[in-house]
Tab-separated table of C-alpha atoms and ligand atoms in Angstrom:
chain	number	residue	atom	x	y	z
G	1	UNK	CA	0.000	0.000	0.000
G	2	UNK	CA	1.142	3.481	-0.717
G	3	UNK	CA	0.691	6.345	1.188
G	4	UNK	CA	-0.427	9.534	-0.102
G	5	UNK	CA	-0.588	13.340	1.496
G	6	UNK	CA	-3.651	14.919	0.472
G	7	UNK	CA	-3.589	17.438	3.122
G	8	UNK	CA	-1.460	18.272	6.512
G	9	UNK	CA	-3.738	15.917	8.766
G	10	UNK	CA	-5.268	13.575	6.034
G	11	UNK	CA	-3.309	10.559	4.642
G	12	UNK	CA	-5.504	7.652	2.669
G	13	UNK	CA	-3.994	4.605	1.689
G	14	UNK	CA	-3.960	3.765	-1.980
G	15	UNK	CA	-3.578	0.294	-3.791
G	16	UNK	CA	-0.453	1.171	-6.356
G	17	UNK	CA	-2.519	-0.846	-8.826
G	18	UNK	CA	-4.727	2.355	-8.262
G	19	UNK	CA	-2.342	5.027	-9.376
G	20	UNK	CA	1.052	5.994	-10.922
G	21	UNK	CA	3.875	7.109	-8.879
G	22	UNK	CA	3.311	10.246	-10.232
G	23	UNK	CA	-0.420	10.554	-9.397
G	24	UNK	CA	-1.707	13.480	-6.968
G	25	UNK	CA	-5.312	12.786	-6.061
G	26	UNK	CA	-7.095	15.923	-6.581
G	27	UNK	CA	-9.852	16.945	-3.995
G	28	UNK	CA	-12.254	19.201	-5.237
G	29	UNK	CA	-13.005	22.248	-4.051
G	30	UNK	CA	-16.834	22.229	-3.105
G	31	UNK	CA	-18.542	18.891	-2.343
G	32	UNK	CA	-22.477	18.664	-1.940
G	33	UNK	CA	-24.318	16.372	-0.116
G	34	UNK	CA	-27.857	15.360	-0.502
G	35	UNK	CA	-28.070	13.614	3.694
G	36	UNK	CA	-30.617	11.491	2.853
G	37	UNK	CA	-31.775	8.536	5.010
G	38	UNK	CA	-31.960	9.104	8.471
G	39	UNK	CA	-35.772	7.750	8.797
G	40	UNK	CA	-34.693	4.629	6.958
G	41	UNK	CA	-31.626	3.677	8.986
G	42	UNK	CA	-33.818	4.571	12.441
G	43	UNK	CA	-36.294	2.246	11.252
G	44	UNK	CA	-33.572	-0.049	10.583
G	45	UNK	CA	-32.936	-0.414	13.996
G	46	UNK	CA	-36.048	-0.374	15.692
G	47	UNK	CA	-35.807	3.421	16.486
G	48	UNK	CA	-37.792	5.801	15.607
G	49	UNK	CA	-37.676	8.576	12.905
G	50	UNK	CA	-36.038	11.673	15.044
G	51	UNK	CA	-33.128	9.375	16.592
G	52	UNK	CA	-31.916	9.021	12.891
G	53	UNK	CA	-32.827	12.997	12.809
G	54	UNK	CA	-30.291	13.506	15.492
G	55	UNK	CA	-27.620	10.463	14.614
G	56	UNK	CA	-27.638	12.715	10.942
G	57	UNK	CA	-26.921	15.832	13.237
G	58	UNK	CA	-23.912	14.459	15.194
G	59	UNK	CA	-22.933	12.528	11.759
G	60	UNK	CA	-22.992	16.546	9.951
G	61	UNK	CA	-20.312	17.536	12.328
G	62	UNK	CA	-17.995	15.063	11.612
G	63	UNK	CA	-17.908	15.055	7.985
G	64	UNK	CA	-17.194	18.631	7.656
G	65	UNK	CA	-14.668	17.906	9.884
G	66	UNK	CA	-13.569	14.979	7.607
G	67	UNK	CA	-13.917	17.443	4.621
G	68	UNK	CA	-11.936	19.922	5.827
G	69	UNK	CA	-9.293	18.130	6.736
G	70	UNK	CA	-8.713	16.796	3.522
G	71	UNK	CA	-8.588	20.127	1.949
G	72	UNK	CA	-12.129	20.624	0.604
G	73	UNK	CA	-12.990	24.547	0.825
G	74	UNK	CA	-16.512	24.346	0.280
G	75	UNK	CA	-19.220	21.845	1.379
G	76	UNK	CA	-22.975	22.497	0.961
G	77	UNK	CA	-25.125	20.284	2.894
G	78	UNK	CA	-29.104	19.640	2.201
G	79	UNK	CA	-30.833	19.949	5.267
G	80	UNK	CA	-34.460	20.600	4.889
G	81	UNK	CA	-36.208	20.834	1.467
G	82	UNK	CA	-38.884	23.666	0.703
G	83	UNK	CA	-41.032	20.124	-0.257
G	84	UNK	CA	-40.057	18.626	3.343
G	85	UNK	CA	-42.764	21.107	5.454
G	86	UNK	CA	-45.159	18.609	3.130
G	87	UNK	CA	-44.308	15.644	6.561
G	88	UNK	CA	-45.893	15.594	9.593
G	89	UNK	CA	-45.797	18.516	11.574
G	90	UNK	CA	-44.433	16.321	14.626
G	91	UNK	CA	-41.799	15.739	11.975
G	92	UNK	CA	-40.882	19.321	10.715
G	93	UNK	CA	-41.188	20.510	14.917
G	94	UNK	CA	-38.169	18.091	15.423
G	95	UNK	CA	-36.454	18.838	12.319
G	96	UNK	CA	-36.673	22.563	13.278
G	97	UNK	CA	-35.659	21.954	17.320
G	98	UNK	CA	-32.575	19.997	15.791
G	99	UNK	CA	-31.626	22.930	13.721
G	100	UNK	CA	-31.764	25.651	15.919
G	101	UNK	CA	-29.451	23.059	18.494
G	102	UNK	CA	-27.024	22.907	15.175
G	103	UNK	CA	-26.974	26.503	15.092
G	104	UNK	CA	-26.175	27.488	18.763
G	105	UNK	CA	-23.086	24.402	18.669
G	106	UNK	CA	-22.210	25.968	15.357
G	107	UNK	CA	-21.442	29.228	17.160
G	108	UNK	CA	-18.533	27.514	19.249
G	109	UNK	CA	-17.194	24.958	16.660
G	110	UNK	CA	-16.943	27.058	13.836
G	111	UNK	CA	-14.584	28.974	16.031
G	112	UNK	CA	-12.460	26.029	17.136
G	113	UNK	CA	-12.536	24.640	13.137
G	114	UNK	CA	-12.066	28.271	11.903
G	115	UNK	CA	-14.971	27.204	9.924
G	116	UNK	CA	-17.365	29.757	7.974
G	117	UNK	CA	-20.773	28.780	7.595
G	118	UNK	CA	-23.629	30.392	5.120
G	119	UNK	CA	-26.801	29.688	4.781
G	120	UNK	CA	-28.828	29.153	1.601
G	121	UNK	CA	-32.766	29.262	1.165
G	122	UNK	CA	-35.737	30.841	1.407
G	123	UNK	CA	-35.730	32.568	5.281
G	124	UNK	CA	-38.561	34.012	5.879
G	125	UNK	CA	-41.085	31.139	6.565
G	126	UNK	CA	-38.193	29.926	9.050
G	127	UNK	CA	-39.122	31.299	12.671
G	128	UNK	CA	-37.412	34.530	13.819
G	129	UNK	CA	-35.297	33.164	16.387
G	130	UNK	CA	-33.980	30.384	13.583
G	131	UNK	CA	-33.135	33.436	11.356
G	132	UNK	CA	-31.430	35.354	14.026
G	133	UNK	CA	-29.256	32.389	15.100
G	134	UNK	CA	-28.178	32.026	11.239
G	135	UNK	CA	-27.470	35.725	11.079
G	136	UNK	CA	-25.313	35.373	14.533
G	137	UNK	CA	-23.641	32.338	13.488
G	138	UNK	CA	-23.006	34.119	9.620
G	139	UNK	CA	-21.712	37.655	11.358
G	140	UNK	CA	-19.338	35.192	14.046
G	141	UNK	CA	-17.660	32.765	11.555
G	142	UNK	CA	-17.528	35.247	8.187
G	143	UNK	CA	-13.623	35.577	8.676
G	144	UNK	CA	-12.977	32.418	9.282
G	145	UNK	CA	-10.694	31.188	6.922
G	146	UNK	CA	-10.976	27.337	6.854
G	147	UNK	CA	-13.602	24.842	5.328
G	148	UNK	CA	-16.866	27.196	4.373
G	149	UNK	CA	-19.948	24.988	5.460
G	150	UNK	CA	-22.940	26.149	3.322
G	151	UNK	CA	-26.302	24.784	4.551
G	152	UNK	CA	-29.508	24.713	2.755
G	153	UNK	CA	-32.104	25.333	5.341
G	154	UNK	CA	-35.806	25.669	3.537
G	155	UNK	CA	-33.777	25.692	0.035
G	156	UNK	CA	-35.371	24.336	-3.120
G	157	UNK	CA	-33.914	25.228	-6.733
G	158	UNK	CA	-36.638	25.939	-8.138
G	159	UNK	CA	-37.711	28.142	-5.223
G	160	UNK	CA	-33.757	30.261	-5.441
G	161	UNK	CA	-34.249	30.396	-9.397
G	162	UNK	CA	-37.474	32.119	-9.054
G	163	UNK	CA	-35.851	34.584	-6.189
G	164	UNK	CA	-33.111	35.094	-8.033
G	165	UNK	CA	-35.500	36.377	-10.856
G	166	UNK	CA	-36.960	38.750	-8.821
G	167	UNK	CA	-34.392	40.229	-7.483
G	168	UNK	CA	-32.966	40.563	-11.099
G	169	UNK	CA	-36.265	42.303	-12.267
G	170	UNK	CA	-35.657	44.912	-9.591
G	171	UNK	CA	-31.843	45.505	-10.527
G	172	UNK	CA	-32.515	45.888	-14.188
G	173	UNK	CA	-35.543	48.931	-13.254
G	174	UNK	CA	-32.663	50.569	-11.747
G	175	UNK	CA	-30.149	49.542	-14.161
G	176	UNK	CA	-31.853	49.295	-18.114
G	177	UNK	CA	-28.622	48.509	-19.220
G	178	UNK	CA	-27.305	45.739	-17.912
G	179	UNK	CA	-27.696	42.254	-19.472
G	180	UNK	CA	-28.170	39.283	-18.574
G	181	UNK	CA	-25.682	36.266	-18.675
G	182	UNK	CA	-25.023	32.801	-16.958
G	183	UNK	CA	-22.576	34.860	-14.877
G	184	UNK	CA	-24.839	37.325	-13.941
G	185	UNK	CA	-27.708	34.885	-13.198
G	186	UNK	CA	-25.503	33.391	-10.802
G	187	UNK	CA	-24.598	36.567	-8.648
G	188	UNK	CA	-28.730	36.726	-7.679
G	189	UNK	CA	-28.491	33.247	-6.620
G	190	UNK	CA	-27.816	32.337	-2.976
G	191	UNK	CA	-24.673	30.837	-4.025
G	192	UNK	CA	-23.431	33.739	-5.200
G	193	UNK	CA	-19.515	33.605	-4.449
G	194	UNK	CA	-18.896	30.275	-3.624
G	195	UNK	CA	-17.665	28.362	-7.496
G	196	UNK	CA	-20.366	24.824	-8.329
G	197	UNK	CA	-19.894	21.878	-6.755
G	198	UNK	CA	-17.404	19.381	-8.474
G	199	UNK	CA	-18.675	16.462	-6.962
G	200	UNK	CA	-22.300	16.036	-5.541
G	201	UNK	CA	-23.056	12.757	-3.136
G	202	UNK	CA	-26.310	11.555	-2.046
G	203	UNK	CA	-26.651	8.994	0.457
G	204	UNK	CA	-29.181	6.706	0.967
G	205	UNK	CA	-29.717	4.784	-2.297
G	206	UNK	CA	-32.394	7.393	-4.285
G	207	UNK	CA	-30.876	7.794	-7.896
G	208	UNK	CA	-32.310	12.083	-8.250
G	209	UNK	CA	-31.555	15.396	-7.267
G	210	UNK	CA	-34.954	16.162	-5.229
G	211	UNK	CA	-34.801	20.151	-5.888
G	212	UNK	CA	-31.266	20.534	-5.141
G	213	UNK	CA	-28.922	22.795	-6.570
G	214	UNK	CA	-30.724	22.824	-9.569
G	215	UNK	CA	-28.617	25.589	-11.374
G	216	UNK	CA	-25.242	24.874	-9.605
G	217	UNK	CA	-25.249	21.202	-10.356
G	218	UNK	CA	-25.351	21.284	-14.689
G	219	UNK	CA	-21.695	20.108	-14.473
G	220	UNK	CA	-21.119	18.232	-11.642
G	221	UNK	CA	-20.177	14.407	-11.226
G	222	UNK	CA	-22.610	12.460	-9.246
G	223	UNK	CA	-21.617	10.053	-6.683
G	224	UNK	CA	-24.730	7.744	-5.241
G	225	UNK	CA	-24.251	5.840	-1.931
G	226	UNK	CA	-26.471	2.889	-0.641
G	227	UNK	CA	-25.299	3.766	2.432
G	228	UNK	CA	-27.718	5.941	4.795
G	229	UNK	CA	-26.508	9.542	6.013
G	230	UNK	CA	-25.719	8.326	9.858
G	231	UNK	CA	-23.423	5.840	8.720
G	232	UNK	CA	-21.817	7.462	5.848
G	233	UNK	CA	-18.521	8.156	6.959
G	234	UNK	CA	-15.174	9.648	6.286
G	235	UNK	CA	-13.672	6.799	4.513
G	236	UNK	CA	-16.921	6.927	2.413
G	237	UNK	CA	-16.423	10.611	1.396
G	238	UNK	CA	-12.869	9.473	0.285
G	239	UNK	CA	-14.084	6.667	-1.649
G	240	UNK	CA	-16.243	9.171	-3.555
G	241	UNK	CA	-13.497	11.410	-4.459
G	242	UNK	CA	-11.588	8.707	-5.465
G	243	UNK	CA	-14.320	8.095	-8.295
G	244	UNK	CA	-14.464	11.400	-8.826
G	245	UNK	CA	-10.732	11.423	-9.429
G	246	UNK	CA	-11.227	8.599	-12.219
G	247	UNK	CA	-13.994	10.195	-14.127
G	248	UNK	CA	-12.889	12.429	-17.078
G	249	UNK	CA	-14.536	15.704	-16.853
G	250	UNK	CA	-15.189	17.181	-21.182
G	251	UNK	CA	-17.702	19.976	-20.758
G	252	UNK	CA	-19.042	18.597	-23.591
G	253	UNK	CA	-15.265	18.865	-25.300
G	254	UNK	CA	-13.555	16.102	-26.405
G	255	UNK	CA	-10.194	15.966	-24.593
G	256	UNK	CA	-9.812	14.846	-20.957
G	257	UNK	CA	-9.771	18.504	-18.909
G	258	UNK	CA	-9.587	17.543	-15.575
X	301	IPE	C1	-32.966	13.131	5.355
X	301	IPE	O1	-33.476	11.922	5.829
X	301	IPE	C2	-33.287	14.291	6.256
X	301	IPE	C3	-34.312	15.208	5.742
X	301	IPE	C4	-34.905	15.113	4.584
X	301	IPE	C5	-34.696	16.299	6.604
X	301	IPE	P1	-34.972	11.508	5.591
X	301	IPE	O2	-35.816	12.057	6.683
X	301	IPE	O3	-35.427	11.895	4.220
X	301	IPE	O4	-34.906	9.944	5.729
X	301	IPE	P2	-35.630	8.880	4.778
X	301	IPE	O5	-35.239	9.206	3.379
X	301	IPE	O6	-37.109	9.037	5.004
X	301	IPE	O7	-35.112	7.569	5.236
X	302	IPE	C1	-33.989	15.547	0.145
X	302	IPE	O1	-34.417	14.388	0.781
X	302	IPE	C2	-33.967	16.693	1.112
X	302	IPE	C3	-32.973	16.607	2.174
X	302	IPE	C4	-32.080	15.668	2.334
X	302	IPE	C5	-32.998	17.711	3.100
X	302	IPE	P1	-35.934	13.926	0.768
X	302	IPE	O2	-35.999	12.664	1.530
X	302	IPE	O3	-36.807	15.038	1.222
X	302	IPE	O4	-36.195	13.698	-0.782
X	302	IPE	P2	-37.251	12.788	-1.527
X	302	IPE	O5	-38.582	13.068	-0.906
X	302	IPE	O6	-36.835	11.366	-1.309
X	302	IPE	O7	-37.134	13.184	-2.957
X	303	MG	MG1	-35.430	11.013	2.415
């Protein structure tokens, strides 16, 4: 086995059959993850819905860990839908309980991971206090200078594209001449700043994008994991960069530009 440096603290092993001597594995720069599955494994086990709620919680904090450690600089995480106020409202209380909890921790471990976290999606159905703890936690961490954590609270694609019209509409009153462009688009979008994702995972076995990303995602590899979001760990986030590593990215070229 041969040992390879991908980062100051993270060293995988590779098989040489795997690679050239040569080789550098290249870690992209922003991962997304769809964290689907934490009803399924709970039921797995017995247990009900919310303890895989809160196992996917816990699970959150070490993979961005994981992710930052191996050099990733952005990693946008799918935590609640605009479709997923659609379950039942004992559901969505929990859901919402668990985030404001992620918030408050976020406050203290974004410090310690000089972490910066953002959050995408539509904010005003959220409840006042969940919006002010996202602004607090956005004003403490927006120097930080590590891994920036981007998660979509209330996000849907669709629901940002739309938005992102709007708020286009009311630029070009005040502004007749500008024009519209991909880049442009893209500076109304909540996103706006951080480059695509290179690599989007989703957990849990479902082979779609549910809503996610929609505009962000046009070139990105896909990476689909049986495995549920509480178990998916940081060997498994490896694996899918390895894949990603292997695939041969044309932009709908012909030569192999990655
Ligand atoms: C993902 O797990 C978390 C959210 C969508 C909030 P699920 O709750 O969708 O779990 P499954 O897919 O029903 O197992
Ligand atoms: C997508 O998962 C949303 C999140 C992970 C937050 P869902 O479980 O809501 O998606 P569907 O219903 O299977 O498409
Ligand atoms: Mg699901």
């Amino acid at each position: 086995m041969n040992m390879i440096k991908v980062s100051k603290l993270f060293y995988i092993e590779v098989a040489m059959a795997d690679m050239t001597t040569t080789d550098q594995l290249k870690i992209p720069k922003h991962v997304a993850i769809i964290m689907d599955g934490n009803g399924r494994w709970a039921k797995k086990q017995g247990k009900n819905r919310t303890y895989g709620h809160k196992s996917g919680s816990d699970n959150l904090k070490v993979i961005a860990r994981a992710a930052s450690d191996m050099g990733i600089k952005y990693l946008t995480v799918y935590a609640f839908s605009t479709e997923n106020w659609k379950r039942p409202s004992t559901e969505v209380s929990f859901l919402m309980g668990l985030l404001r909890q992620y918030l408050k921790d976020s406050i203290k471990n974004a410090k310690k991971d000089n972490m910066r976290v953002v959050v995408i999606g539509r904010r005003s159905d959220l409840d006042p206090d969940i919006r002010e703890a996202i602004e607090s936690l956005e004003v403490a961490s927006k120097n930080h200078t590590g891994l920036t954590l981007q998660i979509a609270i209330n996000y849907g694609g669709r629901d940002e594209i739309i938005r992102a019209i709007k708020a286009y509409e009311i630029e070009k009153e005040k502004h007749p001449d500008i024009e519209l462009d991909e880049k442009l688009f893209g500076d109304f979008l909540d996103t706006k700043d951080i480059p695509d994702p290179e690599l989007m995972i989703r957990t849990s076995g479902e082979v779609r994008s549910s809503n996610f990303l929609i505009w962000q995602l046009a070139y990105s590899e896909f990476f689909f994991v049986k495995k549920h979001w509480p178990e998916f760990t940081s060997d498994d986030l490896m694996e899918a960069i390895k894949a990603y590593n292997k695939v041969s990215r044309r932009f709908g070229g012909l030569k192999d530009e990655s």
